[in-house]
Coordinates of C-alpha atoms in Angstrom, one line a residue:
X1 CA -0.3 -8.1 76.2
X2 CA 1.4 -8.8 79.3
X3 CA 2.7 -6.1 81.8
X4 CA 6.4 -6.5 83.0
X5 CA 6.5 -6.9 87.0
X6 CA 9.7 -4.9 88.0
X7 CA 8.1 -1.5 85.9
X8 CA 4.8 -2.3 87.7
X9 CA 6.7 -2.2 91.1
X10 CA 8.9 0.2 90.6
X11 CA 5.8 2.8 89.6
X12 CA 3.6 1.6 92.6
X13 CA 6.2 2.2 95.0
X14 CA 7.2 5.6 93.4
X15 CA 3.5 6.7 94.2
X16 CA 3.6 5.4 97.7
X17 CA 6.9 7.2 98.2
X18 CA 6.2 10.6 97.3
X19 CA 2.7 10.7 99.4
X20 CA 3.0 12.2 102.4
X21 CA 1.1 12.0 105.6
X22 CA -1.3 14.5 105.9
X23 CA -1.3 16.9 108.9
X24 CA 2.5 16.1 109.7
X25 CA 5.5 18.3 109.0
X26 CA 8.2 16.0 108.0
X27 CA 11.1 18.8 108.7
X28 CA 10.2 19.0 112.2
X29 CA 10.4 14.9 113.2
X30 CA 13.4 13.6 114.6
X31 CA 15.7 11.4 112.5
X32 CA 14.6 8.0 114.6
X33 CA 11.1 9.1 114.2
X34 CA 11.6 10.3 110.5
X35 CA 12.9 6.8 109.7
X36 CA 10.6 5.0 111.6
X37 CA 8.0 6.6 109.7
X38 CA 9.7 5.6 106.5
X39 CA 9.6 1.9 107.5
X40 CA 6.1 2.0 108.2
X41 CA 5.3 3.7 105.1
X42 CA 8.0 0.8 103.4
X43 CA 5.9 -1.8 105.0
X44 CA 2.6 -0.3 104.5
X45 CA 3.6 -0.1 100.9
X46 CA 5.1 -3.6 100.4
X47 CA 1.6 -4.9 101.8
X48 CA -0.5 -3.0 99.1
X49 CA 1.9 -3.7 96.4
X50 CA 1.3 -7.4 97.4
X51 CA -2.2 -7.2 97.8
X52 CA -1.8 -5.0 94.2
X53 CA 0.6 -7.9 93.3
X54 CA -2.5 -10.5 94.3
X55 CA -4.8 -8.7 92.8
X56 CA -3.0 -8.2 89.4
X57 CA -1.8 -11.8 89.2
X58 CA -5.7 -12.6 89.8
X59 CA -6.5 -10.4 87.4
X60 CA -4.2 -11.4 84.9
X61 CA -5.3 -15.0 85.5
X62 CA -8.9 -14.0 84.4
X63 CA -7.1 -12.5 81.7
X64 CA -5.5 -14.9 80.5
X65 CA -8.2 -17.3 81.0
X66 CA -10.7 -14.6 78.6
X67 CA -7.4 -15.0 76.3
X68 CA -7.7 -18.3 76.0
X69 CA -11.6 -18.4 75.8
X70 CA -11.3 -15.6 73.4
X71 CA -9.0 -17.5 71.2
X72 CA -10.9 -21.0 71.1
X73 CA -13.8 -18.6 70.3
X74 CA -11.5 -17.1 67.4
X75 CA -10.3 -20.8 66.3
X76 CA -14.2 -22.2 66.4
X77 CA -15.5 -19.0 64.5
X78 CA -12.7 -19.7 61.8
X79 CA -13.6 -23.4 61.9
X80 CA -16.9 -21.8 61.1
X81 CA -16.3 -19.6 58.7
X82 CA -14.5 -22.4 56.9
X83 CA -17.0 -24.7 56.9
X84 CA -19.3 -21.7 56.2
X85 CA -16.9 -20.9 53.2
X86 CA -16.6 -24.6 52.3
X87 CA -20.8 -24.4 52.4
X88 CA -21.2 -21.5 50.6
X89 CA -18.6 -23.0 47.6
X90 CA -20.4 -26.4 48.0
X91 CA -23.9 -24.1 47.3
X92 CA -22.4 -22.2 44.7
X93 CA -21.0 -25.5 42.8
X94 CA -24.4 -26.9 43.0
X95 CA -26.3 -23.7 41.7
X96 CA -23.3 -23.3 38.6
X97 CA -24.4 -27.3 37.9
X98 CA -28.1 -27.1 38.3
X99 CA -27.6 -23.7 35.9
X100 CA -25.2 -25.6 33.2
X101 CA -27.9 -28.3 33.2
X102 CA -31.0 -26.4 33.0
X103 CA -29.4 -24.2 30.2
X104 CA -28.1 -27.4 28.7
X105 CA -31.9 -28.6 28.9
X106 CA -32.8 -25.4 27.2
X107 CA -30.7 -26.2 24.0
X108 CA -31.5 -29.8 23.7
X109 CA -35.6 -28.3 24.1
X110 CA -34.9 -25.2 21.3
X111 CA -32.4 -28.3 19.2
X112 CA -35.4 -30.7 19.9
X113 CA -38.0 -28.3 18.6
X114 CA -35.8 -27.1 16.1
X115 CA -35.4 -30.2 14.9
X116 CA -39.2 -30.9 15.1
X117 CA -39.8 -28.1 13.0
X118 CA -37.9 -29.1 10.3
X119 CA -38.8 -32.6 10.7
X120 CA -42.6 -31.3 9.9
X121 CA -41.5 -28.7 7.3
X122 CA -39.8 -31.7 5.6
X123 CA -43.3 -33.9 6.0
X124 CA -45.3 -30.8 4.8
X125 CA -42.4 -30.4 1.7
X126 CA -42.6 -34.6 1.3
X127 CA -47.0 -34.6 1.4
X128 CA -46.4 -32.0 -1.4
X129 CA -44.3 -33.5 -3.2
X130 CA -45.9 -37.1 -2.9
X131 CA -49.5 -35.3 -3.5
X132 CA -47.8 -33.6 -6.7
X133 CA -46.5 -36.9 -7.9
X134 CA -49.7 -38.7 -7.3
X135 CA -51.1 -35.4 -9.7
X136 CA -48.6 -36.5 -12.3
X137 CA -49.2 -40.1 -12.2
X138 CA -52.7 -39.6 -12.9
X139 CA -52.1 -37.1 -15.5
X140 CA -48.9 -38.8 -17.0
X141 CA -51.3 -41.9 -16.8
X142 CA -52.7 -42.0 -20.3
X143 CA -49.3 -41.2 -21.8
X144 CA -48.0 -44.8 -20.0
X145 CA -51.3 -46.4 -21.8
X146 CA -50.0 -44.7 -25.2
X147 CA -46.4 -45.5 -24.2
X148 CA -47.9 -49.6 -23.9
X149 CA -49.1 -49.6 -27.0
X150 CA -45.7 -48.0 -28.7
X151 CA -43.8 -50.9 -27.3
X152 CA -46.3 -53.2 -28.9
X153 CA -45.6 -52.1 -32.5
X154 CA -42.4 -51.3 -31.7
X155 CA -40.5 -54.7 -30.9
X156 CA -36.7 -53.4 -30.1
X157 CA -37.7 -52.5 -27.4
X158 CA -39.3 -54.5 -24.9
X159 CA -39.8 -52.1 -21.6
X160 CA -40.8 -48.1 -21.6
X161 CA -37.7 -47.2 -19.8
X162 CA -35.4 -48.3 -22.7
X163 CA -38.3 -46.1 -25.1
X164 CA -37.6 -43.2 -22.3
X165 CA -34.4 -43.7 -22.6
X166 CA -33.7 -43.7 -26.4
X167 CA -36.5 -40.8 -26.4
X168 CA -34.7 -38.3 -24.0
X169 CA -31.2 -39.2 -25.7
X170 CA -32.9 -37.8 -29.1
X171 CA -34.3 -35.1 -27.1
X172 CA -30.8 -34.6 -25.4
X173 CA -29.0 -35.1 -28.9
X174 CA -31.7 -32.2 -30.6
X175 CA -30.8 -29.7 -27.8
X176 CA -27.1 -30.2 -28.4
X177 CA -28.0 -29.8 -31.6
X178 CA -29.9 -26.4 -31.5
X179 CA -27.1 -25.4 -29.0
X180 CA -24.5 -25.8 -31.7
X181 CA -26.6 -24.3 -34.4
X182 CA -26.8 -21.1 -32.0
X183 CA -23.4 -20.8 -31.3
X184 CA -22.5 -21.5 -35.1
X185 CA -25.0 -18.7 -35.8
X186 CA -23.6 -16.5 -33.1
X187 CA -20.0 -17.6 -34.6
X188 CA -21.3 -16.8 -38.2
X189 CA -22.7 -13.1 -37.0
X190 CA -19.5 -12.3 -35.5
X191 CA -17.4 -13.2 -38.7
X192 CA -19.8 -11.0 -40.3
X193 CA -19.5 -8.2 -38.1
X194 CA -15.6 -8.6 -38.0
X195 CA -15.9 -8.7 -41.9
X196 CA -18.1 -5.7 -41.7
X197 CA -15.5 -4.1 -39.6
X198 CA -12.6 -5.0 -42.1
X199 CA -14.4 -3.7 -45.0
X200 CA -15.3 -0.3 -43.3
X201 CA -11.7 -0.6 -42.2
X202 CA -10.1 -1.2 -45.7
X203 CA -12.3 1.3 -47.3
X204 CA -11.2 4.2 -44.7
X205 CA -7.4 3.0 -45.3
X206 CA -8.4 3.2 -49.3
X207 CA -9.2 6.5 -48.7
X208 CA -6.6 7.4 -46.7
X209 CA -3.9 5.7 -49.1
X210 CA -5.9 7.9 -51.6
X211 CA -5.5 11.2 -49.7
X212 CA -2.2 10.0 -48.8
X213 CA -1.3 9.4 -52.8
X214 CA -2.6 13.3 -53.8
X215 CA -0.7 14.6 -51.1
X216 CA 2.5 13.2 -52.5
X217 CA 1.5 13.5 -56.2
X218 CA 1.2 17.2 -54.9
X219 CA 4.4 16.7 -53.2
X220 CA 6.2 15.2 -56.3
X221 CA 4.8 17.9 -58.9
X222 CA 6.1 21.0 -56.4
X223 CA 9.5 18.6 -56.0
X224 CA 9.4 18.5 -59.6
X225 CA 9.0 22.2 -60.2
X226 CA 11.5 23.2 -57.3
X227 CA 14.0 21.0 -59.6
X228 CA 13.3 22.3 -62.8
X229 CA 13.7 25.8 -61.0
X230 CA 17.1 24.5 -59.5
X231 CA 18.0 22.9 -62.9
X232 CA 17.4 26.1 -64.5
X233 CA 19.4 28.3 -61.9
X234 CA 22.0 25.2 -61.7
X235 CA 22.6 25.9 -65.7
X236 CA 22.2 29.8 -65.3
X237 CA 25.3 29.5 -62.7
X238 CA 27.3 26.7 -65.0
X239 CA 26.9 29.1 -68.0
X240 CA 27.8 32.3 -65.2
X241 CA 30.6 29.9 -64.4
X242 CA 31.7 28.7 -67.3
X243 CA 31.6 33.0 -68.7
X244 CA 33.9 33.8 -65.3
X245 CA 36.5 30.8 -66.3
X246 CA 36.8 31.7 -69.5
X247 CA 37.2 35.8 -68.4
X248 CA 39.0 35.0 -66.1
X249 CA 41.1 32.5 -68.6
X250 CA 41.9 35.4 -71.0
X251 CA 42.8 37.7 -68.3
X252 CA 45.0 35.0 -67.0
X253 CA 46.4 35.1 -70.5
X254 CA 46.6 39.2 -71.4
X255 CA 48.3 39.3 -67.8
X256 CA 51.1 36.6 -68.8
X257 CA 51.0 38.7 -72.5
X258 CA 51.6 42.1 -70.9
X259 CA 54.1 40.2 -68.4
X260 CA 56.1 38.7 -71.0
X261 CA 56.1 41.7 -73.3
X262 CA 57.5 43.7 -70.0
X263 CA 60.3 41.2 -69.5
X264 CA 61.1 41.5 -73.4
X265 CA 61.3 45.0 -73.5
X266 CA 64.0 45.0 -70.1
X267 CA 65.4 42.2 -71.9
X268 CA 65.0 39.6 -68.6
X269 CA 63.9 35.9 -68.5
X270 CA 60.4 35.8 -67.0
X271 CA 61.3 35.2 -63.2
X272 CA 57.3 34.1 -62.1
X273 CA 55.7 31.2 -62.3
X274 CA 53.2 31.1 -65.3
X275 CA 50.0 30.4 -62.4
X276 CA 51.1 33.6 -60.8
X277 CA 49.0 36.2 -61.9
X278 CA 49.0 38.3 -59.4
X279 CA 52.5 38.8 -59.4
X280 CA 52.7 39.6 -63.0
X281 CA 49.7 42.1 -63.1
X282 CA 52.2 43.5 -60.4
X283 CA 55.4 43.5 -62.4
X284 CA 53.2 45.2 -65.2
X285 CA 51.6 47.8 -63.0
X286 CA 55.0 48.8 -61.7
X287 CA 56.2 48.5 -65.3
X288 CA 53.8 51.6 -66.5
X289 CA 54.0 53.6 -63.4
X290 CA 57.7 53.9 -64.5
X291 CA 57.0 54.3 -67.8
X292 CA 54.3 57.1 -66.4
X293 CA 56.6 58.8 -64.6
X294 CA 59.5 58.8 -67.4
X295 CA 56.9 60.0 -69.6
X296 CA 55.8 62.6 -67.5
X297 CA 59.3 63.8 -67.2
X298 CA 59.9 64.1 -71.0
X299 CA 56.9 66.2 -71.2
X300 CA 58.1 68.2 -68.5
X301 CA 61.5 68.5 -70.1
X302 CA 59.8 69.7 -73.6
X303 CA 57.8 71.9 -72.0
X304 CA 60.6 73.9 -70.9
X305 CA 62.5 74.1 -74.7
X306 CA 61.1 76.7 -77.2
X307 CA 59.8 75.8 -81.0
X308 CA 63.7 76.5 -81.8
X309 CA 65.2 73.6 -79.9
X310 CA 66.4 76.5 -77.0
X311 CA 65.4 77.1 -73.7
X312 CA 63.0 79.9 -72.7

C-alpha cells in the first residue's frame, strides 16, 4: 500500500525539529546565532529527508517492482491452478468413464453369464426332454405297429392321426361325460339333502301346528267355559234385572196409587208428572206426617177428656 509523501515529510521533519544539539543550552545563544542554528539544523534536515526521500522512492521502486513480480507470480499460480483444476476435472472425467465402463463391462459379463446359464439349463431341460421323448418313441413304438394294423382293417380312415384324433375326441366326449354324470350325481345328492331338510322341516312345523292346535283347543275349551260362566252370570243379572224393573215397576205404581189417593182425598188434580216418582213419594210422605201429627193431636186432645165426655 503506498505511503502518502506530505505525512512522510511532515513526521520526518517533526523528529528533526524537536532534537536538540547536545551539550548546547539553547536559552543562552543569541537570537542571530539561535537562528542560524535553526537554518543549519533546516538544511541539515532537508538533506536527510531527501536522502530519506531517495532512499524511500528507491525503496518503493523495489517495492513496487516485488508488487509486480509478486502479482505475475499470483496470475501464473492461478493460471496454474486452473489448468491444475482443469487437469484434475479432465482426470476425474476420465476415471467416472473408465468406472461407468468397467461397471458396464461387469453387467454385460454377470447378463452374459446369466444368460449362459440359462442357455445351458435350457439345453440340460431340452437333452431331457429329447432323451425322454426318444424313451417314449421306443416305448410308444409297438403301439404305432398296432396302430398300422388298425388302419388296415379299418378303411375310413387312412392315417393314425385322424385314428388319434377320433380316439381322443371319444376320450374327450367320455370325460365330459363322467364330468356331467358327477355333477348330475352331486345335483341329485343335494335335492336329496334339500328334500331331507324339507321333510325334517315339515315334520317339526307338523308338530308345531300340532302343539300349536292343543294350545288353542285348550284355549277354546277355557274360552268356552269362561262364556258359559259369563252366559250364566249374564242370565243371573237379566233375571236380577228383570226382578228390579219389575220392583221397581210396582213401586212406581203404589207410589202414583198412594199419590193419587192423596190428591183425592184434598180433592186436587194431580199436579206431577206420572214419571215423577220422587216427587209423589214426597207429596205422600208429607201427606202422613200431617196426618201423624193431626192424629197425634186428637190423641192428645182425648187424653185430656174423662170417660164422661168432661175434662179432668
Amino acid at each position: 500500500m503506498a505511503v502518502p509523501w506530505e505525512e512522510y515529510f511532515r513526521l520526518a521533519l517533526q523528529e528533526k525539529i524537536s532534537l536538540k544539539i547536545p551539550g548546547q543550552n539553547v536559552e543562552h545563544l543569541p537570537p542571530v546565532l539561535h537562528l542560524l542554528e535553526k537554518r543549519r539544523e533546516l538544511v541539515d534536515v532537508d538533506r536527510s529527508l531527501q536522502a530519506q526521500k531517495e532512499v524511500f522512492q528507491t525503496t518503493m521502486a523495489v517495492l513496487k517492482q516485488r508488487w509486480e513480480q509478486v502479482k505475475q507470480k499470483e496470475r501464473e499460480l492461478k493460471g496454474s491452478f486452473v489448468h491444475f483444476d482443469k487437469f484434475l476435472q479432465d482426470t476425474e472425467a476420465r476415471r467416472s468413464r473408465a468406472l461407468q465402463r468397467a461397471a458396464e463391462e461387469r453387467r454385460r459379463a454377470s447378463r452374459q453369464e446369466a444368460e449362459a446359464l440359462r442357455l445351458r439349463a435350457q439345453l440340460e431341460k431340452l437333452r431331457r426332454e429329447r432323451a425322454e421323448l426318444q424313451h417314449r418313441v421306443q416305448r410308444l413304438e409297438p403301439c404305432a405297429r398296432l396302430l398300422g394294423q388298425v388302419l388296415e382293417l379299418l378303411p375310413e380312415f387312412q392315417r393314425v392321426p385322424e385314428l388319434v384324433a377320433r380316439f381322443e375326441g371319444l376320450a374327450d366326449m367320455q370325460v365330459a361325460l363322467r364330468l356331467t354324470e358327477r355333477q348330475r350325481l352331486e345335483e341329485l345328492e343335494e335335492a336329496r339333502g334339500r328334500l331331507q331338510q324339507l321333510r325334517d322341516a315339515w315334520q317339526d312345523e307338523v308338530l308345531r301346528q300340532s302343539q300349536q292346535r292343543v294350545q288353542l283347543l285348550e284355549r277354546l275349551e277355557a274360552a268356552r267355559e269362561r262364556t258359559l260362566c259369563w252366559e250364566s252370570k249374564w242370565i243371573q243379572i237379566q233375571n236380577t234385572a228383570a226382578a228390579k224393573t219389575l220392583l221397581l215397576g210396582r213401586t212406581r205404581m203404589a207410589a202414583l196409587n198412594l199419590f193419587q189417593l192423596v190428591c183425592q182425598h184434598k180433592r186436587q188434580p194431580p199436579a206431577l208428572d206420572i214419571e215423577d216418582t220422587e216427587g209423589q213419594l214426597e207429596q205422600v210422605k208429607l201427606f202422613i206426617l200431617d196426618w201423624s201429627s193431626m192424629l197425634t193431636s186428637f190423641r192428645r186432645s182425648q187424653s185430656t177428656l174423662d170417660p164422661a165426655g168432661k175434662l179432668r
